[in-house]
Coordinates of C-alpha atoms in Angstrom, one line a residue:
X1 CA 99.1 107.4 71.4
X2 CA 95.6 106.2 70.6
X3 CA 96.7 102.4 70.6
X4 CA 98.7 103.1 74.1
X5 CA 95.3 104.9 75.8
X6 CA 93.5 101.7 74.4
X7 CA 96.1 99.6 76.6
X8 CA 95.9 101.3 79.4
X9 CA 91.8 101.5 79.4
X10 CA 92.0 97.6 79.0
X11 CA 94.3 97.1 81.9
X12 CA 92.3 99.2 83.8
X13 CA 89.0 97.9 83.4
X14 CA 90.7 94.1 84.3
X15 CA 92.6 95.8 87.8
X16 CA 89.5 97.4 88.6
X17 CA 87.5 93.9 88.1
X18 CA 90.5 92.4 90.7
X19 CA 89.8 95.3 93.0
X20 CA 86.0 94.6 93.3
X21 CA 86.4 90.8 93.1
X22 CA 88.9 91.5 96.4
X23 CA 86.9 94.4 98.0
X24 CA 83.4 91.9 98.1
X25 CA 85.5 88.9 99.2
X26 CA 86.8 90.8 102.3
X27 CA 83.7 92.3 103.1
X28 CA 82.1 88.8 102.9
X29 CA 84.8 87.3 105.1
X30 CA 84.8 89.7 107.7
X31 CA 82.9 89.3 110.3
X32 CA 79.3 90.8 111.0
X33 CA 76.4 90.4 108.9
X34 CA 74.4 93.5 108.2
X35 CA 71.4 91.5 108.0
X36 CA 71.2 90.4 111.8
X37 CA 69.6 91.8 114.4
X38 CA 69.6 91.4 118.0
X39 CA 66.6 89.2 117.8
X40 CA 65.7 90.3 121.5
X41 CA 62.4 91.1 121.2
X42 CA 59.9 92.9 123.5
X43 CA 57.7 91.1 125.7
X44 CA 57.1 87.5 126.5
X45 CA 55.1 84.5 124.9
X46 CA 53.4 84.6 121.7
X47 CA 54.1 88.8 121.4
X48 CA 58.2 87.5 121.5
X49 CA 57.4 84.7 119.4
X50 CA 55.7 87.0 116.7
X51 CA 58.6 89.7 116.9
X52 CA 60.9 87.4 116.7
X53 CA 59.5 85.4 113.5
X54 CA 58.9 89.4 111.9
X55 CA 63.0 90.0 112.5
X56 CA 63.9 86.9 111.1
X57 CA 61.6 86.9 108.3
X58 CA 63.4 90.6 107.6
X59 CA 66.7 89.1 108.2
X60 CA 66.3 86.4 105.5
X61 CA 64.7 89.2 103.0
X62 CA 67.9 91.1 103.8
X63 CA 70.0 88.2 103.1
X64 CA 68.5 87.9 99.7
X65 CA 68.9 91.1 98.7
X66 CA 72.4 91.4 99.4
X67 CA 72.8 88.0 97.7
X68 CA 74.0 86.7 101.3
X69 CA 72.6 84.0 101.0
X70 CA 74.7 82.5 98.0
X71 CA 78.2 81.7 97.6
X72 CA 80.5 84.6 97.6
X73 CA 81.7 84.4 93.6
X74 CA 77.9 84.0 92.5
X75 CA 77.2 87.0 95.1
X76 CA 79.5 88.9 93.5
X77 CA 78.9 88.0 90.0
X78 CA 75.2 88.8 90.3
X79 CA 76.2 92.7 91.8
X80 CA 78.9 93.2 88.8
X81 CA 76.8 91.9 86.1
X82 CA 73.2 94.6 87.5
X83 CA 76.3 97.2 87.4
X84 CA 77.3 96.2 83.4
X85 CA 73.7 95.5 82.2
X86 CA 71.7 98.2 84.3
X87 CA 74.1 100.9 85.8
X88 CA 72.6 99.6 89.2
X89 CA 74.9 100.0 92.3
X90 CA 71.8 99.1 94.0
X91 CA 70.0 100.7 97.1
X92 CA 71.4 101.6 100.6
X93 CA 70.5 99.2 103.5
X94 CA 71.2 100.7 106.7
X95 CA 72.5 104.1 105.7
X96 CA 69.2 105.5 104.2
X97 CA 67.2 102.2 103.8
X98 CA 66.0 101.9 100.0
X99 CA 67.9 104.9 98.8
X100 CA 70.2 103.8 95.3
X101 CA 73.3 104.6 96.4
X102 CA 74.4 106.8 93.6
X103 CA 71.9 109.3 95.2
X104 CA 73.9 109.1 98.1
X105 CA 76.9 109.7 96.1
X106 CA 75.7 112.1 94.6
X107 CA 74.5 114.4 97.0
X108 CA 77.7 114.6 99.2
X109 CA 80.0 114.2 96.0
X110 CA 80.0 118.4 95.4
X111 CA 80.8 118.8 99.5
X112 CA 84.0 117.0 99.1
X113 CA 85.5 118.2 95.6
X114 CA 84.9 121.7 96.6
X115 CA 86.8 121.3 99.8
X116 CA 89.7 118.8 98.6
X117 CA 89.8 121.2 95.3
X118 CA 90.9 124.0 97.3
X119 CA 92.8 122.2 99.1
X120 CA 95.4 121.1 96.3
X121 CA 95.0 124.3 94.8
X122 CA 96.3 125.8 98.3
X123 CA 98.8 122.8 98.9
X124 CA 100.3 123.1 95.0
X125 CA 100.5 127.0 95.3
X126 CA 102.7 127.2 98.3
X127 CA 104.6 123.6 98.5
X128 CA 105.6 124.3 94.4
X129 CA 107.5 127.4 95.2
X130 CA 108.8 126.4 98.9
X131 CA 110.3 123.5 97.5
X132 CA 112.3 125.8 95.0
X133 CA 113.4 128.0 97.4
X134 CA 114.9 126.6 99.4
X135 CA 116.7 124.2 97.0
X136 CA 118.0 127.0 95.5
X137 CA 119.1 128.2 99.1
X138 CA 120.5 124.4 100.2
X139 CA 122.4 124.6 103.3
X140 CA 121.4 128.3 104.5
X141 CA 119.5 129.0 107.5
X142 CA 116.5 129.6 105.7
X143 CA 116.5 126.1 104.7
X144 CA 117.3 124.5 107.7
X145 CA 114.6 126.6 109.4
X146 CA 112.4 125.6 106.6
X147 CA 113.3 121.4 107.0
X148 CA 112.5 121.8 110.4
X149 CA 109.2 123.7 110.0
X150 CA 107.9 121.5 107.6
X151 CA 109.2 118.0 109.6
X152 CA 107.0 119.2 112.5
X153 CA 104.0 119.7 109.9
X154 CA 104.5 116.5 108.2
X155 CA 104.3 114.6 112.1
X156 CA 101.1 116.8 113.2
X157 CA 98.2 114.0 113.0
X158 CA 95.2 115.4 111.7
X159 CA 92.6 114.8 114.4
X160 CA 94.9 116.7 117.2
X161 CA 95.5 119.5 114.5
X162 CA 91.9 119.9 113.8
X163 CA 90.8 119.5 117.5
X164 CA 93.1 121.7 118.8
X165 CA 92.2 124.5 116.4
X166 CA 88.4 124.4 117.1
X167 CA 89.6 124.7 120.8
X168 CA 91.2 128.0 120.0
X169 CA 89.8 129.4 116.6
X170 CA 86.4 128.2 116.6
X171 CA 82.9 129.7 118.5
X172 CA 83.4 128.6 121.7
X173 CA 87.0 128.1 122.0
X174 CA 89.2 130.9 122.8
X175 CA 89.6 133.1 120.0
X176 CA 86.2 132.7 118.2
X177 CA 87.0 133.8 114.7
X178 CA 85.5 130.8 112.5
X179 CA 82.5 128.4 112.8
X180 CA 82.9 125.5 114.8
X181 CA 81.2 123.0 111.9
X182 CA 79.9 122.6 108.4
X183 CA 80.7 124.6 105.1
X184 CA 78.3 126.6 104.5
X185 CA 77.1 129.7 106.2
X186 CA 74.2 130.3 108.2
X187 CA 71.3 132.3 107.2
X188 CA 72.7 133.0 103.2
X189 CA 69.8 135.1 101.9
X190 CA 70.0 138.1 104.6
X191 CA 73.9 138.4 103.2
X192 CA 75.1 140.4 100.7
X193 CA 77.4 139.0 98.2
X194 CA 80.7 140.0 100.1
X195 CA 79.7 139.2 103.5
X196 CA 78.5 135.8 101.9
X197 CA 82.9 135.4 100.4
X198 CA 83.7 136.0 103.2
X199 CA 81.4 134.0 105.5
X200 CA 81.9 131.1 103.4
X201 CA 86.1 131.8 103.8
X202 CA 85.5 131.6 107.3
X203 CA 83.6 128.2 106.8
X204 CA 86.1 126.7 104.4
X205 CA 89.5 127.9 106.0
X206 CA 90.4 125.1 109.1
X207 CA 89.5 122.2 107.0
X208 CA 91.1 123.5 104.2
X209 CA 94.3 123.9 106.4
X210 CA 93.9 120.7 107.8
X211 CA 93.8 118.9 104.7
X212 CA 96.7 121.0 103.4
X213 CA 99.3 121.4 105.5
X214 CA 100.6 117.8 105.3
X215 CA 100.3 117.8 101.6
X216 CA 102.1 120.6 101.5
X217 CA 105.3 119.4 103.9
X218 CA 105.7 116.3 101.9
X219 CA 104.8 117.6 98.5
X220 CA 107.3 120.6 99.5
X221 CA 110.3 118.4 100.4
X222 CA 109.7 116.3 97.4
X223 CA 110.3 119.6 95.1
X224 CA 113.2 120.5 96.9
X225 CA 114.7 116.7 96.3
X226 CA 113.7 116.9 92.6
X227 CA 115.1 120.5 92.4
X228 CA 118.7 119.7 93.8
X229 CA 119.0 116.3 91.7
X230 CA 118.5 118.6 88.7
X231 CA 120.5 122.3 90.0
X232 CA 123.8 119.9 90.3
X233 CA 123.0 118.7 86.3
X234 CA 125.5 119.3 83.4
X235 CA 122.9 121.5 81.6
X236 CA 122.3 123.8 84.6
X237 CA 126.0 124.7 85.2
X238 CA 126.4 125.1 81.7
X239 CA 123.6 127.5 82.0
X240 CA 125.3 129.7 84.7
X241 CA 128.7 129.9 82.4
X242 CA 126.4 131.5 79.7
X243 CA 125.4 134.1 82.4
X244 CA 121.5 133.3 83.2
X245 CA 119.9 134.7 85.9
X246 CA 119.1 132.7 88.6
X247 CA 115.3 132.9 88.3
X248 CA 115.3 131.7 85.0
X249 CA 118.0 129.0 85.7
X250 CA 115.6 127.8 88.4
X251 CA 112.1 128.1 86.3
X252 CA 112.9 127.8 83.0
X253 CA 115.3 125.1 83.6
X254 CA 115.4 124.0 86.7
X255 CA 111.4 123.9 87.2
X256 CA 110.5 122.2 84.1
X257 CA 112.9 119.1 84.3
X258 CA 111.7 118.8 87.8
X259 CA 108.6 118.2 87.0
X260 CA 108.2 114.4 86.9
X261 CA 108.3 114.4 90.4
X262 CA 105.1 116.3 91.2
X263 CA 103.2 115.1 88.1
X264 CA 104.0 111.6 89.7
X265 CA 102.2 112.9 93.0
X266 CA 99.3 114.4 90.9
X267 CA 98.1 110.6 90.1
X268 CA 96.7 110.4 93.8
X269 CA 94.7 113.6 93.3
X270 CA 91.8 112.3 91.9
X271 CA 91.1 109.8 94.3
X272 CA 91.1 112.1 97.3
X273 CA 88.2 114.7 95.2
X274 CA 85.9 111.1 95.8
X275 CA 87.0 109.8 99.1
X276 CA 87.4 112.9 100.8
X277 CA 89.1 113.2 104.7
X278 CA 87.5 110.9 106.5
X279 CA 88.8 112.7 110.0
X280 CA 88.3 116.5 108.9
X281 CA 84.8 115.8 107.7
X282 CA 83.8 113.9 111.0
X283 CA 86.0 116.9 113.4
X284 CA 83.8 119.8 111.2
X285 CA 80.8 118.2 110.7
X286 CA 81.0 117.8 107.2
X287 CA 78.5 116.0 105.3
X288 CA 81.1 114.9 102.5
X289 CA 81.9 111.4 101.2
X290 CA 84.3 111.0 104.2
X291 CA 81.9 110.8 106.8
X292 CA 79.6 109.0 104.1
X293 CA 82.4 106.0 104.1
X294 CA 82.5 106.5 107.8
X295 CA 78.9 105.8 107.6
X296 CA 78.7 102.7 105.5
X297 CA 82.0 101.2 107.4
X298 CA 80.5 101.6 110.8
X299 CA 76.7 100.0 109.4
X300 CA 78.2 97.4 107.6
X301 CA 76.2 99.0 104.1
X302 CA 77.5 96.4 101.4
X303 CA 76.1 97.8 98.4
X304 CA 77.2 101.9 99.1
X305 CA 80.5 100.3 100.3
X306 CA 81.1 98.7 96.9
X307 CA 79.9 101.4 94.9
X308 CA 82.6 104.1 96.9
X309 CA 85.4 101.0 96.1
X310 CA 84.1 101.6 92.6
X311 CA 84.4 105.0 92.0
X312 CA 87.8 105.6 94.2
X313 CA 89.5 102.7 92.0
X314 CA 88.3 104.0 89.1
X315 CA 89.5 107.7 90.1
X316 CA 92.8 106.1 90.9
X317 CA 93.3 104.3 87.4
X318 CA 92.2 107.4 85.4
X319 CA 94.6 109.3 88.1
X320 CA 97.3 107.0 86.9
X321 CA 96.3 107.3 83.1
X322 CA 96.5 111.2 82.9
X323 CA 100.0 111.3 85.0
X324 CA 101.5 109.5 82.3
X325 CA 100.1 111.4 79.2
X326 CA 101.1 114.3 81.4
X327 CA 104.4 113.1 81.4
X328 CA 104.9 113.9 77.8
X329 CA 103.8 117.4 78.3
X330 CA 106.8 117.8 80.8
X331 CA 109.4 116.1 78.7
X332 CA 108.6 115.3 74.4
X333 CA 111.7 113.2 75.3
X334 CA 109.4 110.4 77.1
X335 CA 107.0 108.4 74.0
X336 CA 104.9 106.2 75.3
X337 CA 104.0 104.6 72.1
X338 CA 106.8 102.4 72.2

């Protein structure tokens, strides 16, 4: 076990290498340079002339401390190496000028677990035993009712979903019940502890929905699959000559070998806690580490860019790693020691 973790952390630290090496390289080769300006100026004569000389000579400071200014595999050599040596992601440029981005990070990081946390939470809870159901129902109405419902959920896109909600179910739409942005309720301390629950349900239940709902169609129909593949298995007959009841034929055996399926979806989990929903965040006015990559795509911000590549392929790989000891968990058949 120890010698196969000890693999996996050595692959992972050379695909995350190839990740970074490949994120910088396309951000050098698009094309834009945060580091221009318009290099208008205001004015004419020697008031342009000196505005002009102050923007370039900002421009070429820029340049240099993005490493710009040198070829892109010493550029990116000289930001991996402050990161091994230091810790240093370095400091925001356009975002919040001179900020280190892990402050950045930092401060929208507990914004976007919390709401993505509940989110899975919701999404396992209901897609887990949906997906059971109505295997265990296969070919009834209820699960053709319930193939259609969640086909129409899985094609909703999430910016119409979430517009047309605040339309309806937020203040100023139709049927005012919930706040039309943010998380977190107004005025905190003239609430008591109950009306703060349930202020701050009101706050977290359309994005939670929104973040949910397709997660749960897809991770629904992918229980149901997995639950039929094993419901027509050897064992599980076997089990119904003995006389089992059906809930423990479906959860005590069924369930449990069915498992591989969903623990395989779990890998993606962790990366979705860091990156967040770029499109909720932006509809509620959310300020997680969705609109945060919104933020640094739109300004061109190379160093918080390639600190939120960092973390999201390292949440990924570790996503991977604990899918696979989970694996054993599910089935003591699987060793991955060999």
């Amino acid at each position: 076990m120890l010698k196969y973790i000890a693999k996996r952390l050595l692959l992972a630290l050379v695909t995350l290498f190839v990740i970074l090496f490949t994120s910088y390289a396309l951000l050098r080769l698009a094309p834009g340079d945060p580091s221009r300006s318009d290099m208008m100026g205001t004015g004419d004569g020697a008031g342009m002339m000196d505005t002009r000389n102050n923007e370039l000579n900002s421009n070429n400071s820029m340049r240099e401390q993005l490493d710009l200014d040198k070829p892109l595999h010493v550029g990116f050599f000289r930001w991996f190496s402050r990161i091994v040596w230091r810790g240093d992601f370095g400091k925001s440029v356009t975002v919040d000028p001179g900020k280190p981005v892990t402050a950045l990070i930092r401060e929208r990081l507990g914004v976007t677990v919390s709401l993505n946390f509940w989110a899975i939470v919701v999404t396992y809870l209901l897609a887990i035993p949906a997906g059971v159901f109505t295997a265990a129902k296969e070919g009834t109405f209820f699960d053709r009712s319930m193939e259609f419902l969640l086909f129409v959920l899985y094609s909703l896109p999430v910016m119409w979903a979430g517009l047309l909600l605040q339309s309806y179910l937020c203040e100023g739409g139709k049927f005012p019940i919930f706040p039309l942005k943010g998380i977190t309720p107004e005025n905190p301390d003239q609430l008591t502890i109950w009306q703060l629950q349930l202020e701050t349900l009101r706050c977290y239940f359309l994005p939670v929905l929104c973040l949910s709902y397709g997660g749960f169609a897809g991770l629904s129909r992918y229980t149901r699959s997995s639950m039929l593949e094993v419901l027509r298995s050897d064992f599980i007959r076997t089990a119904r000559a003995k006389g089992l009841g059906q809930n423990a034929i479906l959860w005590q055996h069924g369930f449990r070998n069915a498992l591989i399926t969903m623990i395989t979806l779990f890998s993606g989990i962790l990366p979705s806690l860091v990156a967040g929903s770029v499109l909720v965040e932006h509809i509620f006015n959310i300020p997680g580490m969705g609109s945060l990559s919104l933020l640094s795509l739109s300004s061109r911000d190379y160093p918080l860019q390639m600190a939120l590549f960092a973390f999201s392929g390292a949440l990924t790989l570790a996503g991977l790693l604990i899918s696979d000891l989970l694996y054993m968990l599910a089935d003591p058949r699987i060793r991955l020691d060999r």
